[in-house]
XYZ file of N, CA and C in Angstrom:
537
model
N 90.195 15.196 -6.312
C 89.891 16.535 -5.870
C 91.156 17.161 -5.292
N 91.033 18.116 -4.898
C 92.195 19.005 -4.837
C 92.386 19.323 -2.679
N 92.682 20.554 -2.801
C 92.622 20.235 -1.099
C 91.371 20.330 -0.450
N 91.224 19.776 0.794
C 90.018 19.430 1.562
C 89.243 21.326 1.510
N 88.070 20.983 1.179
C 87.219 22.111 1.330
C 86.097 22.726 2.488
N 85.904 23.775 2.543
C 84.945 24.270 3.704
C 83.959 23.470 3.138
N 83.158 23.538 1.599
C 81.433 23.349 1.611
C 81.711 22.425 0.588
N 81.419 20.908 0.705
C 80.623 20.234 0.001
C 79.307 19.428 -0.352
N 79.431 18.732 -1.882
C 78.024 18.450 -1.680
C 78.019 17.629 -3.048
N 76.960 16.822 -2.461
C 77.210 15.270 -3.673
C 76.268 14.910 -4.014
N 75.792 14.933 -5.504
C 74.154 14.038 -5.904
C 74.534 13.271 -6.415
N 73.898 12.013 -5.718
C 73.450 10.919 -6.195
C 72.372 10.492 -6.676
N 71.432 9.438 -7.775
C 70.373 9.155 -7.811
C 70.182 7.877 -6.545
N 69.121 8.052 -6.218
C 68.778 6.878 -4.731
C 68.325 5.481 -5.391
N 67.634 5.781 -6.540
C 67.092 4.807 -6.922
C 68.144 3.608 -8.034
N 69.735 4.999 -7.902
C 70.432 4.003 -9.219
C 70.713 2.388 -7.393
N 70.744 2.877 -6.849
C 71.150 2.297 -5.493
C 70.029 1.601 -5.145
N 69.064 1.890 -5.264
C 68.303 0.228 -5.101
C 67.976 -0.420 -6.202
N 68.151 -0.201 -7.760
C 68.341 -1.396 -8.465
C 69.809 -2.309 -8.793
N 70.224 -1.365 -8.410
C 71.944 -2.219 -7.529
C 71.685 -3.356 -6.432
N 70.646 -3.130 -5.730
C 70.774 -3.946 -4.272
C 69.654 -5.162 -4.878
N 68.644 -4.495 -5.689
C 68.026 -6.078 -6.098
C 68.589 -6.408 -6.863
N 69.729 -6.444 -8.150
C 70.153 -6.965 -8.782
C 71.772 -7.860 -7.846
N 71.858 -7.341 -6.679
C 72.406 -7.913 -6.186
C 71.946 -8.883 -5.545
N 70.979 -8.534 -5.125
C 70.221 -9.914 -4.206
C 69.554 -11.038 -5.513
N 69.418 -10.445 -6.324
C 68.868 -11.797 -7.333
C 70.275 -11.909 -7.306
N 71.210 -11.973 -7.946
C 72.467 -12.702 -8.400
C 73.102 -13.600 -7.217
N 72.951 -12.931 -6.062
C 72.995 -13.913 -4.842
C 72.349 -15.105 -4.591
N 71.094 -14.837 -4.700
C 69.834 -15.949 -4.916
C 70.414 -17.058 -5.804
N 70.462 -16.572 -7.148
C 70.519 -17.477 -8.332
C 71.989 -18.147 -7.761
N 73.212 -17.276 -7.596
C 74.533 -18.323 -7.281
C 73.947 -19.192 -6.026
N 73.124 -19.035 -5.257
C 72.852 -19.619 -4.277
C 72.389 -20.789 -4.552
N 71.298 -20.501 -5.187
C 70.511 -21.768 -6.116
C 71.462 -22.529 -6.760
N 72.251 -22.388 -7.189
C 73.481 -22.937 -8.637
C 74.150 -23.895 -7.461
N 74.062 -23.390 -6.381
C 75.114 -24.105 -5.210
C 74.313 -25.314 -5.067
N 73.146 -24.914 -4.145
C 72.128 -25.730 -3.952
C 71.943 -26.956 -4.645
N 71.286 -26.786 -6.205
C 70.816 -27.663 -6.689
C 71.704 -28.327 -7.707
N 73.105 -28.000 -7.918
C 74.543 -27.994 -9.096
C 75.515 -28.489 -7.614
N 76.397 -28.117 -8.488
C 77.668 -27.889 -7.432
C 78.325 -26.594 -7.180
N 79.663 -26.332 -6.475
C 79.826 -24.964 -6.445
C 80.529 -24.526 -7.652
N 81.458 -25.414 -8.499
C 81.650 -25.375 -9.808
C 80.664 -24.592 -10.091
N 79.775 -25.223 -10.874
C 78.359 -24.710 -11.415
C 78.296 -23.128 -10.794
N 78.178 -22.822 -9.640
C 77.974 -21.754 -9.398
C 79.283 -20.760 -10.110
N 80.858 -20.952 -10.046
C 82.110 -20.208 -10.497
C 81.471 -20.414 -11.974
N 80.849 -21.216 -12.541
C 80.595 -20.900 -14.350
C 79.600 -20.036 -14.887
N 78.878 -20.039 -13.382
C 77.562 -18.994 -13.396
C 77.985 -17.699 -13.314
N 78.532 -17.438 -12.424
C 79.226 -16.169 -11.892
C 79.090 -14.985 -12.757
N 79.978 -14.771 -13.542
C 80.315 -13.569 -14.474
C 79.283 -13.217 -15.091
N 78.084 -13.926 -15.327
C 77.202 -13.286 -15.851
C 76.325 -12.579 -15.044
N 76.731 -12.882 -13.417
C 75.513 -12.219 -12.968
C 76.258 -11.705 -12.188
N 78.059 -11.358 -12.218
C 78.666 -9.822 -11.942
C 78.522 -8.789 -13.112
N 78.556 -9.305 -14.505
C 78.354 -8.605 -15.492
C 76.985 -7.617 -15.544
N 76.105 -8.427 -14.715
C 74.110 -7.697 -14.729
C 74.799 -6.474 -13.246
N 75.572 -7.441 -12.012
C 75.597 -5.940 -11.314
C 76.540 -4.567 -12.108
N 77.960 -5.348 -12.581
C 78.405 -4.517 -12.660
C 77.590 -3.417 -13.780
N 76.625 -3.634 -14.881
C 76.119 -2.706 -15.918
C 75.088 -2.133 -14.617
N 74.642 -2.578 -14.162
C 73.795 -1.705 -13.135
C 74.204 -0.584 -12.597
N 75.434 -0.884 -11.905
C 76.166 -0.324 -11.135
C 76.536 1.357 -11.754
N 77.479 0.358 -12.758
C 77.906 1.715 -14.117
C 76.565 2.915 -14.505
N 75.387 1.940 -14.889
C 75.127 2.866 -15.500
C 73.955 3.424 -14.746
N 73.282 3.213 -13.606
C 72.591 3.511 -12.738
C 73.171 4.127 -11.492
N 73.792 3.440 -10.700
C 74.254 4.085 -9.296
C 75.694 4.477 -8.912
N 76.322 4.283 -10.166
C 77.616 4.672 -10.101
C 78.264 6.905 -9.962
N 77.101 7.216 -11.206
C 76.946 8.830 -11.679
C 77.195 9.403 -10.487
N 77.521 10.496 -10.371
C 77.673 11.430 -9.435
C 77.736 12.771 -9.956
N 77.538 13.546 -8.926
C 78.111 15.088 -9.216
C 78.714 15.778 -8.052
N 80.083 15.888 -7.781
C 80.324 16.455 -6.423
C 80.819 17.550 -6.589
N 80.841 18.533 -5.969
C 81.139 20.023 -5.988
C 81.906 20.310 -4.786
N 82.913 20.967 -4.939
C 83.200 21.674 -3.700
C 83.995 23.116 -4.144
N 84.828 23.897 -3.338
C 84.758 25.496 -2.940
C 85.324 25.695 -4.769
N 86.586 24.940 -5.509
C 87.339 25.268 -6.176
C 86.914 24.541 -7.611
N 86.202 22.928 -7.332
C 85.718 22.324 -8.995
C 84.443 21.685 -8.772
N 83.844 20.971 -9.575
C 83.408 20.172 -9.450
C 83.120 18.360 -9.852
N 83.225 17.883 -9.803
C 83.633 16.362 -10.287
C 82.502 15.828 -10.822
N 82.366 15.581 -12.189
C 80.962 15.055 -12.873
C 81.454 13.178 -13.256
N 81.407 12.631 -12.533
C 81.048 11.182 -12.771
C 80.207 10.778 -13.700
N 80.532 10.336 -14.694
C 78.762 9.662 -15.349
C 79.336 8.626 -15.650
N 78.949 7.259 -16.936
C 79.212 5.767 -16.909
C 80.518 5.167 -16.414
N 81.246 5.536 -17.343
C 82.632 5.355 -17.454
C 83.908 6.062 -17.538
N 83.223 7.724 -17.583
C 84.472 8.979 -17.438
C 84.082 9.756 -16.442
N 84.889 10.539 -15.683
C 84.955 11.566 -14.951
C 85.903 12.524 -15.378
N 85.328 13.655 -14.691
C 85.613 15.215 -15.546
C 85.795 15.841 -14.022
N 86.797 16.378 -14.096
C 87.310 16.871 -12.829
C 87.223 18.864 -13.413
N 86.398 19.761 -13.329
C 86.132 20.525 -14.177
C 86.214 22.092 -12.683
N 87.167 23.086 -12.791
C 87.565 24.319 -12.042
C 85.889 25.094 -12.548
N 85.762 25.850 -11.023
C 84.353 26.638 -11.455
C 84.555 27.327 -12.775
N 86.233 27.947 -12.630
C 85.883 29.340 -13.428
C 85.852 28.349 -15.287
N 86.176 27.574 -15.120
C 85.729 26.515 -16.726
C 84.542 26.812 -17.525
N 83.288 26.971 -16.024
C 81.771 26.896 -16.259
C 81.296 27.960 -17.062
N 80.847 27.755 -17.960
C 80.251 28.940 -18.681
C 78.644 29.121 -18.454
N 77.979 28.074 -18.166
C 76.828 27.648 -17.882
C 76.388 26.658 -17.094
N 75.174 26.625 -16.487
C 74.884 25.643 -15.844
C 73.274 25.351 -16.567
N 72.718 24.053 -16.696
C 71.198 24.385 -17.216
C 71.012 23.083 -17.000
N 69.735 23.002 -16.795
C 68.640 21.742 -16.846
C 67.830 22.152 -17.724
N 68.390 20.902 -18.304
C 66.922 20.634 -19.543
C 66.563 18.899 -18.840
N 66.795 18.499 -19.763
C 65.872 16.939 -19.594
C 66.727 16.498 -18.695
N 68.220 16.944 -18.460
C 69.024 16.402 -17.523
C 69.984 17.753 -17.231
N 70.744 17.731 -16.413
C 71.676 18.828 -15.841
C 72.550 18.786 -16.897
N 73.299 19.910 -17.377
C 74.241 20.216 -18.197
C 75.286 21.509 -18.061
N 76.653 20.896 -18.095
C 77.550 22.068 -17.798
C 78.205 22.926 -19.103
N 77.844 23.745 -19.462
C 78.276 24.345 -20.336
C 79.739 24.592 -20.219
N 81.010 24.025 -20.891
C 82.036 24.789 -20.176
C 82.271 25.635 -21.030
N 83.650 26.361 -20.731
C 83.731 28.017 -21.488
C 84.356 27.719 -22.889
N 84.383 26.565 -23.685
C 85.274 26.352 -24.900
C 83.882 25.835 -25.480
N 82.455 25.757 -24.904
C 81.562 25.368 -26.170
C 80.797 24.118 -25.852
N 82.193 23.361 -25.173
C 81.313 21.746 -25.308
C 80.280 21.615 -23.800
N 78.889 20.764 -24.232
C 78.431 20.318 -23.343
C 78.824 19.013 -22.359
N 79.164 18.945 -21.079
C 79.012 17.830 -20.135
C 77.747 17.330 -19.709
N 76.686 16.298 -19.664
C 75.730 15.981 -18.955
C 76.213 15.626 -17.917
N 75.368 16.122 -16.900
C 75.921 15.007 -15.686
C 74.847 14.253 -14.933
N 74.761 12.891 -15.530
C 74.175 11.876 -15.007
C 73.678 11.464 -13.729
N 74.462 12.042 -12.589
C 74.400 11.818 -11.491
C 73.573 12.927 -10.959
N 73.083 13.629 -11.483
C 71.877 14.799 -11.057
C 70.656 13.880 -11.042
N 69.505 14.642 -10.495
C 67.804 14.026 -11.053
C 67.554 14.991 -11.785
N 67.176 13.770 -13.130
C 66.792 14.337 -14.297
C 65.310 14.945 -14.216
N 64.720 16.117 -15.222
C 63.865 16.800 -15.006
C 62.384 15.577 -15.090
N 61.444 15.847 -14.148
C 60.167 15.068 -14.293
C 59.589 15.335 -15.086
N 58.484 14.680 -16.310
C 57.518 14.851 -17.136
C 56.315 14.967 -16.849
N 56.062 14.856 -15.152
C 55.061 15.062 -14.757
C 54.165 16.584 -14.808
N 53.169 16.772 -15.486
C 52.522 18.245 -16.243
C 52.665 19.297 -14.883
N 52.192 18.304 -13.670
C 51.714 19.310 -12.638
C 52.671 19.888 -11.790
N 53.598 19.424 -11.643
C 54.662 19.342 -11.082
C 55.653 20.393 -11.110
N 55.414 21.359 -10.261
C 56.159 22.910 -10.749
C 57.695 22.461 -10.228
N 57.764 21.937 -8.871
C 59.518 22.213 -8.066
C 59.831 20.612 -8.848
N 61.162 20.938 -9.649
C 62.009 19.900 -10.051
C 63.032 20.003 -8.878
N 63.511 18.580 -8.720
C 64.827 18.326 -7.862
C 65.834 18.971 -8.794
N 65.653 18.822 -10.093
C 67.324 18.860 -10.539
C 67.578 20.286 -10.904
N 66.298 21.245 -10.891
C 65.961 22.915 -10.601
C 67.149 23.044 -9.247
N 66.424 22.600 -8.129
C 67.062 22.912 -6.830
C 68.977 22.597 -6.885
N 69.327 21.495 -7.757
C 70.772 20.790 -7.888
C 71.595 21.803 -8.335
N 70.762 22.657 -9.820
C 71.145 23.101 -10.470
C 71.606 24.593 -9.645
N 70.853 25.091 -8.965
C 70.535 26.085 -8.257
C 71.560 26.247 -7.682
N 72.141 25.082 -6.540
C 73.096 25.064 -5.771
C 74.265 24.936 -6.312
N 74.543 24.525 -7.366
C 75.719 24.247 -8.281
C 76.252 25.895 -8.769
N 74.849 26.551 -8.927
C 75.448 28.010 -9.676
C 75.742 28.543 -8.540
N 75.066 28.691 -7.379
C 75.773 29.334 -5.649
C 77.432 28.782 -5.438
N 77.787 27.934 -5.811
C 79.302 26.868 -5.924
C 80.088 27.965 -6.398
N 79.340 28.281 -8.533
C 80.294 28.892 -9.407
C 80.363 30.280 -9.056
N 79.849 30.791 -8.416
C 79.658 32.526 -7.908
C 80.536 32.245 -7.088
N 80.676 31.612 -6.048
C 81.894 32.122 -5.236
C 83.065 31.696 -5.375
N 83.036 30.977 -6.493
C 84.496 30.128 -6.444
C 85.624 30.942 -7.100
N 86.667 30.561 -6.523
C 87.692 32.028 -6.667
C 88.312 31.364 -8.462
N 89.131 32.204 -8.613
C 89.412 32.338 -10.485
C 90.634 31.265 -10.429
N 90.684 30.582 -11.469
C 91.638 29.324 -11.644
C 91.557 28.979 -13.385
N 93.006 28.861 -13.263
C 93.235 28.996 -15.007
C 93.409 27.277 -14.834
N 93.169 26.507 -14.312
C 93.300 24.987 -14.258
C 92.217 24.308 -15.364
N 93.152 23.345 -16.039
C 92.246 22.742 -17.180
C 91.104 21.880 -16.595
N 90.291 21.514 -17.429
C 89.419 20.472 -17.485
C 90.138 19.516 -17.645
N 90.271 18.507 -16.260
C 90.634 16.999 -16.349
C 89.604 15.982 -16.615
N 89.957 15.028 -17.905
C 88.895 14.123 -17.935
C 89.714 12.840 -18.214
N 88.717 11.838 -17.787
C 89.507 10.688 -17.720
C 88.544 9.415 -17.480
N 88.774 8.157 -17.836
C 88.478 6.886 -18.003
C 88.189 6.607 -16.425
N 87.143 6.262 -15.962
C 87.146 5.601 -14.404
C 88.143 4.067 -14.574
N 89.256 4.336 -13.881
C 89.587 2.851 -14.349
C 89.343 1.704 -13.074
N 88.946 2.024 -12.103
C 88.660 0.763 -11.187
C 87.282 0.053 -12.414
N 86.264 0.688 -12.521
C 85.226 0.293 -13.262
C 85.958 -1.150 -14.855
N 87.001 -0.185 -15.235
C 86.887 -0.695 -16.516
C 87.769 -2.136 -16.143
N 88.979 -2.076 -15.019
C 89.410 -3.286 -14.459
C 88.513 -4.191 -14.145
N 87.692 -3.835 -13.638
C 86.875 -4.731 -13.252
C 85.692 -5.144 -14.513
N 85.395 -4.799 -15.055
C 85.242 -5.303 -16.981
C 85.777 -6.126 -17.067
N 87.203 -5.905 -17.214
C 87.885 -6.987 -17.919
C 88.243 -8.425 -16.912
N 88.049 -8.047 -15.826
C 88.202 -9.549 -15.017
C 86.675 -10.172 -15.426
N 85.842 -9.419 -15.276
C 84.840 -10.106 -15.667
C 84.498 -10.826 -16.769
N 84.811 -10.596 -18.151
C 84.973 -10.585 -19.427
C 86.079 -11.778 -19.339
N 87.158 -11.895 -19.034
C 88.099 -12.977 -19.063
C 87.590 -14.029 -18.013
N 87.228 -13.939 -17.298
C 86.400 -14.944 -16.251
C 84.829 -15.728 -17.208
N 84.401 -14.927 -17.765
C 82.895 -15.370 -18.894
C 83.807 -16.170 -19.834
N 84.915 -15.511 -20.447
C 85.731 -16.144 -21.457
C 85.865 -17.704 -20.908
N 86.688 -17.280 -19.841
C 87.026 -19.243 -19.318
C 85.958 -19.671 -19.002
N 84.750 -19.230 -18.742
C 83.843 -20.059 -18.441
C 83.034 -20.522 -19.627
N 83.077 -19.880 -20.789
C 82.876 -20.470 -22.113
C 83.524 -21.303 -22.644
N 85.250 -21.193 -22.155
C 85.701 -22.553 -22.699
C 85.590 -23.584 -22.358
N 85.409 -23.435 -20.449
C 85.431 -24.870 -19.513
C 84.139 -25.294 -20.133
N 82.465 -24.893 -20.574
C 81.928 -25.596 -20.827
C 81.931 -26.068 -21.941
N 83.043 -25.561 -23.376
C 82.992 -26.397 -24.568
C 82.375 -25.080 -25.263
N 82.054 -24.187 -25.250
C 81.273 -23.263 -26.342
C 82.161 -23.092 -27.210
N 83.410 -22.908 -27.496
C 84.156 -22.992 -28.589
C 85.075 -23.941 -28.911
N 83.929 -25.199 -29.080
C 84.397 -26.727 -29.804
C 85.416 -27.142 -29.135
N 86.005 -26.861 -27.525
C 87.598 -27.385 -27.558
C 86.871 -28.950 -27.124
């Protein structure tokens, strides 16, 4: 983000955050167990598969965001972030999920909103109200010829690959590829 702002404001989903915390507490459990009834070996061969269950959790549940403040707004979703100037916005809309229209055509979803309910009766959507406040953002935000920055989250994807090379050695230490 750019310099510190008078008004911000950040959606998260709550719920990507508690299937983060039980998938953390089972993976705790189970290395726990691996300790317990194995050795702690056993538990380092266990490992990666059950950082691999948080980390896809993480990514693709409680990681999303949408933060806004006076000058852009920052759309987080799995694995990219879009660092995107109001005056970019050509649109703002909820359909089944929040979507930023920018001014060259292409759509952004942004994941980190609450997506619209299917519930029949249900007149006030949360992601109505998200959306709402997001267009109060693009009305006042002053004019900026600044591009759309987008880019790879790379703490996320580092941490992939330790994981992925850690499963690797732990496939070889047990023999899965004939050594």
């Amino acid at each position: 983000m750019s310099a510190p702002s008078a008004y911000r404001v950040a959606f998260r989903r709550p719920s990507g955050w508690v299937a983060f915390a039980v998938a953390a507490a089972l993976s705790l459990y189970l290395l726990g167990d691996a300790v317990v009834r194995g050795r702690a070996f056993d538990a380092v061969l266990v490992a990666p598969w059950l950082l691999a269950l948080c980390w896809g959790v993480y990514v693709l549940l409680a990681a999303p965001s949408v933060v806004a403040v006076d000058d852009r707004v920052r759309v987080r979703n799995t694995l990219r972030t879009a660092d995107i100037p109001w005056s970019r916005i050509a649109a703002i809309r909820m359909r089944w999920q929040l979507e930023l229209v920018l001014d060259d055509g292409r759509v952004l979803p942004a994941l980190g909103a609450a997506p619209r309910h299917l519930h029949v009766n249900r007149r006030e959507q949360p992601g109505d109200d998200q959306a709402a406040t997001l267009e109060l953002f693009r009305e006042r935000a002053p004019a900026s010829d600044e591009p759309v920055r987008r880019g790879w989250h790379a703490p996320s994807l580092v941490l992939l690959a330790v994981i992925v090379v850690w499963a690797l050695w732990s496939l070889a230490v047990t023999g899965l590829f004939g050594g």
